[in-house]
Coordinates of C-alpha atoms in Angstrom, one line a residue:
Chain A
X1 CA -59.1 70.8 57.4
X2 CA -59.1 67.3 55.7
X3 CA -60.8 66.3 52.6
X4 CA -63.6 64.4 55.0
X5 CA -64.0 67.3 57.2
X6 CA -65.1 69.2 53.8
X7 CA -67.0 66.5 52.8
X8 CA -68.9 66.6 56.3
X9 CA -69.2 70.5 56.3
X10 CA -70.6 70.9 52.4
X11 CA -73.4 67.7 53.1
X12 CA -74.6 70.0 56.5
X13 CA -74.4 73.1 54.1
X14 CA -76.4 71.6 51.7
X15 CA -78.6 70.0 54.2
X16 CA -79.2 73.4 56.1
X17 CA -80.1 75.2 52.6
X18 CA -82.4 72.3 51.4
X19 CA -84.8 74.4 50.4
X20 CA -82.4 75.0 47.0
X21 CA -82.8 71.2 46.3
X22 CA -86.5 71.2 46.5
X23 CA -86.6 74.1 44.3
X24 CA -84.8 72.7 41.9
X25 CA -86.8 69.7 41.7
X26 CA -90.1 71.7 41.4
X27 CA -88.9 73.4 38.7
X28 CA -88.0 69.8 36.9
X29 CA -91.6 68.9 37.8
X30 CA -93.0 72.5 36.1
X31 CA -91.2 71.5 32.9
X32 CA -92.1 68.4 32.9
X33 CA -95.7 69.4 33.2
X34 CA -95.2 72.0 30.4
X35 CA -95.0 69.6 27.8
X36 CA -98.6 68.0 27.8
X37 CA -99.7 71.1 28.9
X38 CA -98.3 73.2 26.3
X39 CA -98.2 70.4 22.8
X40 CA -100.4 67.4 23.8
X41 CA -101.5 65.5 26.3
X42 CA -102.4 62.6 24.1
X43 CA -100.5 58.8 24.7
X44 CA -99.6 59.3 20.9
X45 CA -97.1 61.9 21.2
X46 CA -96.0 61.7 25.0
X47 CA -94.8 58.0 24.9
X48 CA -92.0 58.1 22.2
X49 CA -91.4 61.5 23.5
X50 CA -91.5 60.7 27.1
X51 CA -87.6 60.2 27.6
X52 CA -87.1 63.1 25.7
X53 CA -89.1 65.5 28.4
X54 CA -87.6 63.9 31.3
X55 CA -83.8 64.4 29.8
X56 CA -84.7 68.4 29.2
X57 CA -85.9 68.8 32.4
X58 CA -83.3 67.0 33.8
X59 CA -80.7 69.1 31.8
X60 CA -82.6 72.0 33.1
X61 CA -83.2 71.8 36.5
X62 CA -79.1 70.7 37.1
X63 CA -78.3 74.0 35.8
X64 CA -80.7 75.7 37.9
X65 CA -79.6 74.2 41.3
X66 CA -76.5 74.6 40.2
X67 CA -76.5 77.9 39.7
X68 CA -75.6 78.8 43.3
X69 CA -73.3 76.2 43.9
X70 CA -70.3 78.7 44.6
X71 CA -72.1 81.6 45.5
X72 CA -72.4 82.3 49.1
X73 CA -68.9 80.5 49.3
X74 CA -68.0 83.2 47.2
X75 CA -69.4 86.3 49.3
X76 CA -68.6 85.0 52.4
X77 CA -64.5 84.1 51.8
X78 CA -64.8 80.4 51.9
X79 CA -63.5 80.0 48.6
X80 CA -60.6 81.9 49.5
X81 CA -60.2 79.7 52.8
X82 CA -60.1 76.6 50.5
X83 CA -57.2 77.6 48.3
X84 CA -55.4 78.5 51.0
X85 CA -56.0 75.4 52.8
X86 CA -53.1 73.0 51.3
X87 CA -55.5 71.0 50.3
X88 CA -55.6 70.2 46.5
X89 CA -58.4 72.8 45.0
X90 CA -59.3 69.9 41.9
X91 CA -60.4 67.3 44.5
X92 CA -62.6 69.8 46.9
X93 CA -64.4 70.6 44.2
X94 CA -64.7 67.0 42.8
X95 CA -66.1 66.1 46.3
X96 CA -68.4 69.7 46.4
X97 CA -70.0 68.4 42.8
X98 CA -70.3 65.1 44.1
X99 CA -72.4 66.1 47.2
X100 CA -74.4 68.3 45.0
X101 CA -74.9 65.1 42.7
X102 CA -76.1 62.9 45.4
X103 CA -78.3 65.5 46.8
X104 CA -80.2 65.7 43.5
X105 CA -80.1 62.6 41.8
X106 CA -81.5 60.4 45.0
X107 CA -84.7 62.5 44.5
X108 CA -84.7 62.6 40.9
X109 CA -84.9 59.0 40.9
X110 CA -87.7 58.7 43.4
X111 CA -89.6 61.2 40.7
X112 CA -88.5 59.8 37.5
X113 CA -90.5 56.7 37.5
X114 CA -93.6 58.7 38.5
X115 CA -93.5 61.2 36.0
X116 CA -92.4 58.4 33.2
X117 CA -96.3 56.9 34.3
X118 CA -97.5 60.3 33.8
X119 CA -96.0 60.5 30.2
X120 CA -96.7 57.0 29.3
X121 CA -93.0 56.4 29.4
X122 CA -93.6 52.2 28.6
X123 CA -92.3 50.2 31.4
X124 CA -89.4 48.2 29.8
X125 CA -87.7 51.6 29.1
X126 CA -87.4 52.8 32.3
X127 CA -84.9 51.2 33.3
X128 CA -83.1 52.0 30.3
X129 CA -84.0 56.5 31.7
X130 CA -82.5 55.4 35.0
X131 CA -79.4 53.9 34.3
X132 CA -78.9 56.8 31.8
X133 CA -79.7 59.6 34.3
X134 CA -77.3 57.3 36.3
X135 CA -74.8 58.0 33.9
X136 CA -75.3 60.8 32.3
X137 CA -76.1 63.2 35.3
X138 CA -72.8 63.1 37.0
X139 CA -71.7 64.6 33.5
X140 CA -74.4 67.0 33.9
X141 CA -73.3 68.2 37.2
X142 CA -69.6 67.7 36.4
X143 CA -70.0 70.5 33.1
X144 CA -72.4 72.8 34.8
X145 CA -69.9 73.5 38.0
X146 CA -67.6 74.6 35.8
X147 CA -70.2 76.6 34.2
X148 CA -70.8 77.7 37.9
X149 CA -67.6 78.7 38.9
X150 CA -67.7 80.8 35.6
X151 CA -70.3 82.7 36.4
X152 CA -69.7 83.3 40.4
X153 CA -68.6 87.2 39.8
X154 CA -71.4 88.1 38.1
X155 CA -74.7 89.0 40.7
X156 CA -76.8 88.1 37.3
X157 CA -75.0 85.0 35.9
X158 CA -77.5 82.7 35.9
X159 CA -78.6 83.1 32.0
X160 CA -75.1 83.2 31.1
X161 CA -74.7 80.5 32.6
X162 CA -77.4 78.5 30.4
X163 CA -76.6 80.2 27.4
X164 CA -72.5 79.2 28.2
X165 CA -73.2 75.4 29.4
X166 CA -76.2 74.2 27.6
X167 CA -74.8 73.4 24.3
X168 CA -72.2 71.0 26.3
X169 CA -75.3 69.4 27.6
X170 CA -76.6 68.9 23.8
X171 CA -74.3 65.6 23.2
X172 CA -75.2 64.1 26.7
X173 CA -79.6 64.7 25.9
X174 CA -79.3 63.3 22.3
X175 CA -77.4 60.2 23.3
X176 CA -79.7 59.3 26.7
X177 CA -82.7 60.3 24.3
X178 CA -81.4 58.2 21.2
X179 CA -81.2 55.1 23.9
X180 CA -84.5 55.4 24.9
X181 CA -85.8 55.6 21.5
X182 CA -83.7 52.6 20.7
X183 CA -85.3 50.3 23.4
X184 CA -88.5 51.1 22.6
X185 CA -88.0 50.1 18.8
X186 CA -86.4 47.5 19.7
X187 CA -82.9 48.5 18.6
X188 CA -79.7 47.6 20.7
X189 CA -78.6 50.3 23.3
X190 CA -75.4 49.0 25.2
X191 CA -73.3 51.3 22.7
X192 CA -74.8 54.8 23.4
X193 CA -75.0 54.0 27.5
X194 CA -71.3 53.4 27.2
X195 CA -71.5 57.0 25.3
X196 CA -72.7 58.7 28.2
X197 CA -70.4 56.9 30.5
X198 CA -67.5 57.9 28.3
X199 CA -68.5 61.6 28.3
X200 CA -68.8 61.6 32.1
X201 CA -65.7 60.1 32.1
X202 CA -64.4 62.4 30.1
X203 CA -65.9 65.3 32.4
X204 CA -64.4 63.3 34.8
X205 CA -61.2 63.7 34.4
X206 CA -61.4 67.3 32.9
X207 CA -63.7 69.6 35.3
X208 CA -62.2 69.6 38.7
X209 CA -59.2 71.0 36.6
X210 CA -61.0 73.5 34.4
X211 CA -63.4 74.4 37.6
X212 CA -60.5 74.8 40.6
X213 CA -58.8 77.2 37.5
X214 CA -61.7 79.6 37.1
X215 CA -62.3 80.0 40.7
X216 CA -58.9 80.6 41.0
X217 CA -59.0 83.2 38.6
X218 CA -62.4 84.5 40.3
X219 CA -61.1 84.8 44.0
X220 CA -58.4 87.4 44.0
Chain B
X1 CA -66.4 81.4 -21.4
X2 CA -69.2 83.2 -19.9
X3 CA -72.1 80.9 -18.5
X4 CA -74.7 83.1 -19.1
X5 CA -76.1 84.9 -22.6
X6 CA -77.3 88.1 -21.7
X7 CA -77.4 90.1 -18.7
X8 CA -80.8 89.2 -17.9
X9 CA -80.2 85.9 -18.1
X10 CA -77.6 86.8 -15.4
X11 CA -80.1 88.2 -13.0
X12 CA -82.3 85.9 -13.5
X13 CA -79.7 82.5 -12.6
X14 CA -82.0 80.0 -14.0
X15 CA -85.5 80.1 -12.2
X16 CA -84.0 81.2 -8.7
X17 CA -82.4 84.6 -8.8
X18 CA -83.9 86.0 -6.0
X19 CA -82.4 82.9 -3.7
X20 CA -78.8 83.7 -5.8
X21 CA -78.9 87.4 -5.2
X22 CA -80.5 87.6 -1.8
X23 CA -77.8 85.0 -0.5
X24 CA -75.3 87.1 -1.9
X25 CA -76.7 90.6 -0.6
X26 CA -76.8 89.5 2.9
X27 CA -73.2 87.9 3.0
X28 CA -72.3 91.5 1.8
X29 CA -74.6 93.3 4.7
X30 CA -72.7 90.8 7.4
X31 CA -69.3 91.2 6.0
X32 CA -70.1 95.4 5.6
X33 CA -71.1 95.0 9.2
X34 CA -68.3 93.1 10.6
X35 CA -65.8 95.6 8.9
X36 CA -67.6 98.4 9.6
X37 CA -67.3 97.2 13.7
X38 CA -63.8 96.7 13.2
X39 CA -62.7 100.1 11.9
X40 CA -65.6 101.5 14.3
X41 CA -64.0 100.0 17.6
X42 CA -60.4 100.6 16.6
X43 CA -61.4 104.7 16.4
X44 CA -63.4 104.3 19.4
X45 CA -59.8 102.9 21.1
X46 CA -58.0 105.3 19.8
X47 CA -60.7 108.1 20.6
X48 CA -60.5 107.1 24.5
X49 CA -57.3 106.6 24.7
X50 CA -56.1 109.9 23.4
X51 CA -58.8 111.6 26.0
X52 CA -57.1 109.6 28.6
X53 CA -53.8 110.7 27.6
X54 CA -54.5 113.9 27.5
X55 CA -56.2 114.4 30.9
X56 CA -53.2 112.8 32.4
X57 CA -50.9 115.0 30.8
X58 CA -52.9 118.0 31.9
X59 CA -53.2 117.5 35.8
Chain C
X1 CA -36.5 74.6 15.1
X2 CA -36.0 77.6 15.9
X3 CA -38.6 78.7 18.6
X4 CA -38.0 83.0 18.5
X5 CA -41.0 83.5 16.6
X6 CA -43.3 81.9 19.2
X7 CA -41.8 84.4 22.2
X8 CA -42.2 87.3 19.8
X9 CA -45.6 86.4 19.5
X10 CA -46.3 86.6 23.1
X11 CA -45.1 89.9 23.6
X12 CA -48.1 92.7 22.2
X13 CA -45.7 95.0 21.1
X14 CA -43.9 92.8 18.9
X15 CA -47.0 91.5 17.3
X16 CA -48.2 95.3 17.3
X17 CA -45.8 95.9 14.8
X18 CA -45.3 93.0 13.0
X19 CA -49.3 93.6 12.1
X20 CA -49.6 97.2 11.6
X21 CA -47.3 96.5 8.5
X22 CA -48.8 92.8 7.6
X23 CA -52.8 93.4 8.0
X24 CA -53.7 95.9 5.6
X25 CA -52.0 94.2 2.8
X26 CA -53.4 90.7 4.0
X27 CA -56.8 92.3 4.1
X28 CA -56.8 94.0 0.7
X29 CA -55.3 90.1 -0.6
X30 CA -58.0 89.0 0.6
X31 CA -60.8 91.3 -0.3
X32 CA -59.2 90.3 -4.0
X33 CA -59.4 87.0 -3.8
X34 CA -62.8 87.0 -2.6
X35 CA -63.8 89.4 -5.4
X36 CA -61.8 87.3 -8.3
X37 CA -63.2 83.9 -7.2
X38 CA -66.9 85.5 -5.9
X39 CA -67.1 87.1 -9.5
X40 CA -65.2 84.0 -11.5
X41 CA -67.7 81.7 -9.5
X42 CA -71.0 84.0 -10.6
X43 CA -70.0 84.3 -14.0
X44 CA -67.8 82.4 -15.3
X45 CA -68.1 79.2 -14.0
X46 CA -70.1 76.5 -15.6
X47 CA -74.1 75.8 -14.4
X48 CA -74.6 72.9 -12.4
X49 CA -76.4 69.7 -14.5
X50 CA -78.4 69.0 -11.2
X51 CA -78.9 72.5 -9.6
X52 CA -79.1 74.6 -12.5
X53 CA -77.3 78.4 -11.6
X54 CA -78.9 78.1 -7.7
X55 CA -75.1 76.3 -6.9
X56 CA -73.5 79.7 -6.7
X57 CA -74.3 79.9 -3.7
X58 CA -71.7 77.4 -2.9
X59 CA -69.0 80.5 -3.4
X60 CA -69.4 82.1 -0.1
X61 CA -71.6 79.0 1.9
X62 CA -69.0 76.9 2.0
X63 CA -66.0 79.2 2.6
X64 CA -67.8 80.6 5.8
X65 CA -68.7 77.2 6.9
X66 CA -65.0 76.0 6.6
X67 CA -64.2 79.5 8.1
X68 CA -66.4 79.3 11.1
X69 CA -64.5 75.9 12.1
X70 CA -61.0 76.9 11.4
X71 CA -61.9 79.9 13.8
X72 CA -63.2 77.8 16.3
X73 CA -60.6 75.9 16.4
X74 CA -58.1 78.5 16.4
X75 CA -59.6 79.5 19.4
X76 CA -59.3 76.5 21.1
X77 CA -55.9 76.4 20.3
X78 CA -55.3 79.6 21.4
X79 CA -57.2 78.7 25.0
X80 CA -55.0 75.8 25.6
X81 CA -52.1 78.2 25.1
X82 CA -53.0 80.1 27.8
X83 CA -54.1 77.7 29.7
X84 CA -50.6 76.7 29.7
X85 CA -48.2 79.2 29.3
X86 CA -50.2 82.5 29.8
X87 CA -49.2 84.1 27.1
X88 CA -50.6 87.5 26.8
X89 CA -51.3 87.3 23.4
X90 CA -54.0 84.4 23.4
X91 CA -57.1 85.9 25.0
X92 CA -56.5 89.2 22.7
X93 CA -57.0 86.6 19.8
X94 CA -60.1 84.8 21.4
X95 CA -61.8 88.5 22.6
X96 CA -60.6 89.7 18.7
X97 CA -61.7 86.4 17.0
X98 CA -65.1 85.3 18.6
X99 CA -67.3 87.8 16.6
X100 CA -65.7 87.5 13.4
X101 CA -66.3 83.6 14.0
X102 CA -69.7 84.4 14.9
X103 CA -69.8 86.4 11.7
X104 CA -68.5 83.3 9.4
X105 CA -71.2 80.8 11.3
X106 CA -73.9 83.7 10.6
X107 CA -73.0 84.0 6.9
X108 CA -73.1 79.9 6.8
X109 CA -76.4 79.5 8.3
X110 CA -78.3 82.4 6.4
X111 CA -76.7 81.2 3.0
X112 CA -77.5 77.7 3.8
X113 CA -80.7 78.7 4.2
X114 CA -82.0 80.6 1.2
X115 CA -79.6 77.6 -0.8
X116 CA -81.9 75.1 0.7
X117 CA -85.4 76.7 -0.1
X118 CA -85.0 76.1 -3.7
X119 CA -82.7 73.1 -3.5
X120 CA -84.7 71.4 -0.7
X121 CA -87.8 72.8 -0.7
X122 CA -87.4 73.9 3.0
X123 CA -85.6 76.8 4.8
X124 CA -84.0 74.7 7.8
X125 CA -83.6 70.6 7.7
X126 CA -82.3 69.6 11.2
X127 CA -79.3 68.1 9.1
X128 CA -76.4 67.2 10.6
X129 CA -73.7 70.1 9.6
X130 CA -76.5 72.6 9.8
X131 CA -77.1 71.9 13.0
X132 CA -73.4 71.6 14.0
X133 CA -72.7 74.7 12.3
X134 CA -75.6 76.3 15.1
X135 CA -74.4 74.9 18.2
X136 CA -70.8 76.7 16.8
X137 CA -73.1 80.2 16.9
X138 CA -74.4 79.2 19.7
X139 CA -70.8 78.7 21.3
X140 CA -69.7 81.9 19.8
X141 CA -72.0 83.6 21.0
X142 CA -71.5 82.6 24.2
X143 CA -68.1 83.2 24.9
X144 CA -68.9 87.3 23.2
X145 CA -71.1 87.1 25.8
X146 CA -68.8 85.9 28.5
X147 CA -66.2 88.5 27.4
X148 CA -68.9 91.4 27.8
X149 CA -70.3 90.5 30.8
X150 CA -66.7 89.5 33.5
X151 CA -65.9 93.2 34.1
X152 CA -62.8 91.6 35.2
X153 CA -60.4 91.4 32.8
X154 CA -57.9 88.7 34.3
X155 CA -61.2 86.4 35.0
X156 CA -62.8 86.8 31.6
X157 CA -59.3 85.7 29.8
X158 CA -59.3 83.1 32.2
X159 CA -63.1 81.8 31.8
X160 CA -62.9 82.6 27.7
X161 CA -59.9 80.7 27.3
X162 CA -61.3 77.7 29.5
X163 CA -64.4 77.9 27.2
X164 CA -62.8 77.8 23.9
X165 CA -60.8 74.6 25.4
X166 CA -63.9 73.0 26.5
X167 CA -65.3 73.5 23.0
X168 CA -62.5 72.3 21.6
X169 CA -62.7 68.8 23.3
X170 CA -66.4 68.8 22.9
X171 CA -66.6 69.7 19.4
X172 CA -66.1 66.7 17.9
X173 CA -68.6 64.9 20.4
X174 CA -71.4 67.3 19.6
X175 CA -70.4 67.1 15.5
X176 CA -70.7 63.4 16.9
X177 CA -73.7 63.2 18.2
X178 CA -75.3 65.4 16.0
X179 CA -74.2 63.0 13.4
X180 CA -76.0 60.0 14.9
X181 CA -78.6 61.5 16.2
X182 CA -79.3 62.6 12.6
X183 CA -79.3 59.5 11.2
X184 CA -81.4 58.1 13.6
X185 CA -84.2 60.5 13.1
X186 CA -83.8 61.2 9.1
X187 CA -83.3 58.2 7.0
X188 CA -81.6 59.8 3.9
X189 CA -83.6 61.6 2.5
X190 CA -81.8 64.5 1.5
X191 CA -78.7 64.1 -0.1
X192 CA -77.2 67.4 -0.9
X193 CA -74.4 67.1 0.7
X194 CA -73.1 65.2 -1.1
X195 CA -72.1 66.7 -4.2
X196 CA -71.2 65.2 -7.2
X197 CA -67.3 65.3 -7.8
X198 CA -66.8 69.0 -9.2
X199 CA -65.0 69.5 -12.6
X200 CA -62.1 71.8 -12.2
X201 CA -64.1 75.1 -13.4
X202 CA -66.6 75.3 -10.7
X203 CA -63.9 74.5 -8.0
X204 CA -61.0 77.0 -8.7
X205 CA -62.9 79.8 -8.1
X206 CA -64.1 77.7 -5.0
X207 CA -60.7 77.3 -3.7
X208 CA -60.0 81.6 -5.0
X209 CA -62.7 82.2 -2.9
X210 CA -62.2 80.2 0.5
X211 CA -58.0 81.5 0.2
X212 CA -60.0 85.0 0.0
X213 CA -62.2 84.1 3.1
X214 CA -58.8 82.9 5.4
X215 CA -56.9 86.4 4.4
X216 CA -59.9 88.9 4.8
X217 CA -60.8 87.1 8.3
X218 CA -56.9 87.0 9.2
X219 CA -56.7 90.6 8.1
X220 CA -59.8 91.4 9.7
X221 CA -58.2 89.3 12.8
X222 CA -55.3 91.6 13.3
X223 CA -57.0 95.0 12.8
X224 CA -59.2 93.8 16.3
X225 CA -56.2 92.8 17.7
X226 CA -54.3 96.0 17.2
X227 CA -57.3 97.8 19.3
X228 CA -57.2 95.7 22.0
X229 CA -53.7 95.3 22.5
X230 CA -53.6 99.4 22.2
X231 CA -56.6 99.6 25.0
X232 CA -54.9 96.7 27.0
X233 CA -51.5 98.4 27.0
X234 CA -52.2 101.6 27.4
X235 CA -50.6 101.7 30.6
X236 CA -47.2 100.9 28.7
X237 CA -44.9 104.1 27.0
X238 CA -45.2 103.1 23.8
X239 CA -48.6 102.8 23.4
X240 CA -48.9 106.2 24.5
X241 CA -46.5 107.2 22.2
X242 CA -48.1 106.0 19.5
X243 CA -51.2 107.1 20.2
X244 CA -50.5 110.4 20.7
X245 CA -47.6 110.9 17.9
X246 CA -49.6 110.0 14.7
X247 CA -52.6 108.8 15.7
X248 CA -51.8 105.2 14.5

């Protein structure tokens, strides 16, 4: 096995279980929907909270498809397979986060400027939301595999999950929010996107490490 | 040296005695509680450990 | 330097002993402390010129405030350490530690509470530190909940110890962003943090008290450690000596 074989293997695995994907966007697009459903549907509140809603749901959702990510590797040996391999464990699952990152984002981004029309999201901030679920989601993704490979024991671990990962998310929401609230008052926002780039950088460097450890310590 | 007159004025703590006292009641009920677990798992330990013991001991 | 000390203190039974003389007395030192400078603080010291008597509260608020960090990061500390070396010791601190961390964050949010109905008019303000000071509950009670839930124990010293790290490096980002973010949304306009400068009287008993707080949690520390080095060992002789000789 090479590291592009894995590549190859976990974009058909994901491709063949795409359902998980759509799921997982469905669910961004229920909470989404929760929020003028559930406090009010009027221009006044969505559009300075617009960014806001998307980031949550975002947040959400990522943990939710997420969730799996290890799973059936788990049940069915592959994990073991892949520390046996030779290969080092840190960049498979680098490259296993990143297909799961590409499989959701592209999507996410094809929604996001739909649903910021729906929530009256004005249009000079949107491209301030894109470029920071650009930068911010591959933190997202980066946190929650650890978060993942936590939980992939446990037949039940997907609450623990949230309840174990979220508040690493909290830092990553307030910034992306605070820079959308920024543009639309008119505020510079350069400083927080280089933030969220930091702390993806950050997660970067730390969660192949942290993640290869606890499925080491999981697959015995 | 004392900040307060009386002993009512004690209970009272200005206007807000019941803020005062409440506060203080609850740290009490949490730190109760936390020593109380403490001593309560260390018997438990000790509790299963001697059964364990002893059934090994005995077959 | 002499490094014995930190070898001794990966080896349970070593540390067994060293506490079942040291943690009673710490405890009792602190229960003491936290009595003299609770009861110095309630009656003795002088009333507040802006607060009036409600400022009492500050005698156990902000000793379980500092508390809940100093634990925190303990256990982040104590991760790291096995992260690195495995030492045995570390995730029987983290499993001993969390709840009475979670105890200390629990004492600082209810006390900041009822201090800030009168003071502020309001139960909860999404201030900065009270906020902080949640997302360290919330943490807390996450990694309790990690601990109960792994069955395994290997993998739930592993996954607690890589949480504590985690918070560790996080910590100051969320304190961080908390920060800023509270800034952005509240312009000033509670200012109770911070305090005038405090004349020596109100902050002995202050000091009494938080020195009170470090040795009842420490105490309180090494009793929960005892247990679950005895349930963790009790595969070893000694522990079975123990436990069956006097009872411990």
């Amino acid at each position: 096995m090479t590291y592009l074989s894995y590549f190859k293997a976990e974009c058909l695995a994901l491709f063949r279980t795409k359902q998980r994907v759509v799921n997982a966007l469905l669910f961004f697009v229920m909470v989404v929907v929760l929020f003028p459903l559930g406090i009010d549907p009027s221009a006044d509140f969505l559009s300075p909270a617009a960014g806001g809603i998307i980031w949550c749901a975002v947040a959400l959702s990522v943990i939710v498809s997420l969730e799996s990510m290890f799973k059936e590797n788990y049940v069915d040996g592959v994990l073991t397979q892949l520390i046996l391999s030779g290969l080092s464990l840190p960049w498979l699952m680098l490259i296993k986060v990143g297909v799961y990152w590409g499989a959701m984002v592209l999507p996410l981004l094809i929604l996001t400027p739909i649903f910021s029309e729906m929530l009256f999201l004005p249009s000079d901030s949107l491209w301030v939301l894109i470029s920071t679920l650009l930068l911010g989601s591959p933190g997202l993704f980066l946190i929650g595999s650890i978060g993942a490979a936590l939980t992939v024991s446990l037949k039940q671990g997907a609450m623990l999950m949230v309840l174990l990962i979220l508040p690493f998310y909290f830092p990553i929401i307030i910034f992306s929010s605070a820079a959308i609230k920024a543009v639309q008052l008119g505020m510079p926002y350069g400083g927080l996107l280089a933030l969220i780039a930091a702390i993806s950088l950050l997660a970067l460097v730390v969660s192949p490490v942290m993640t290869s450890l606890c499925i080491k310590a999981s697959v015995r | 040296m004392m900040a307060f007159d009386s002993l009512a004025d004690f209970i009272q703590m200005g206007t807000h005695g019941a803020f005062v006292w409440s506060t203080y009641g609850l740290v009490l009920l949490i730190l109760a509680g936390l020593i109380a677990n403490t001593i309560q798992g260390r018997r438990k330990t000790l509790r299963q450990l001697k059964k364990r013991y002893s059934r090994e001991t005995h077959s | 330097m002499n490094w014995v000390w930190f070898h001794k203190l990966g080896s349970p039974k070593w540390f067994f002993q060293w506490a079942s003389k040291w943690s009673t007395p710490v405890f009792y030192l602190g229960l003491l402390c936290l009595l003299v400078g609770v009861i110095w603080g309630l009656v003795f010291a002088p009333t507040d010129y802006q607060q009036g008597e409600t400022y009492r509260i500050i005698y156990v608020h902000v000793p379980a405030a500092v508390l809940a960090e100093s634990c925190y990061l303990s256990l982040g500390v104590a991760g790291l350490v096995y992260l690195v070396w495995q030492m045995k010791m570390a995730p029987i601190f983290i499993k001993s530690m969390a709840p009475v961390g979670a105890a200390m964050a629990a004492i600082a949010l209810i006390s900041g509470a009822i201090w800030g109905k009168p003071t502020w008019g309001t139960w909860w303000v999404w201030d900065a530190r009270l906020t902080s000071v949640l997302v360290l509950f919330i943490l807390y009670m996450g990694i309790i909940a990690l601990q109960n839930t792994l069955e395994d124990v290997a993998l739930a010293n592993q996954a607690a110890a890589i949480v504590s790290v985690l918070g560790l490096i996080n910590l100051p980002i969320i304190k961080y962003s908390v920060n800023w973010w509270n800034t952005l949304h509240q312009p000033a306009s509670f200012g109770l943090t911070k305090k005038p400068a405090m004349p020596m009287e109100m902050w002995l008993p202050l000091l009494i008290s938080l020195v009170g707080f470090y040795f009842l949690v420490a105490g309180l520390a090494m009793w929960r450690m005892q247990s679950e080095i005895l349930l963790r060992e009790r595969r070893s002789q000694w522990v079975k000596e123990k436990v069956m000789n006097d009872g411990v």
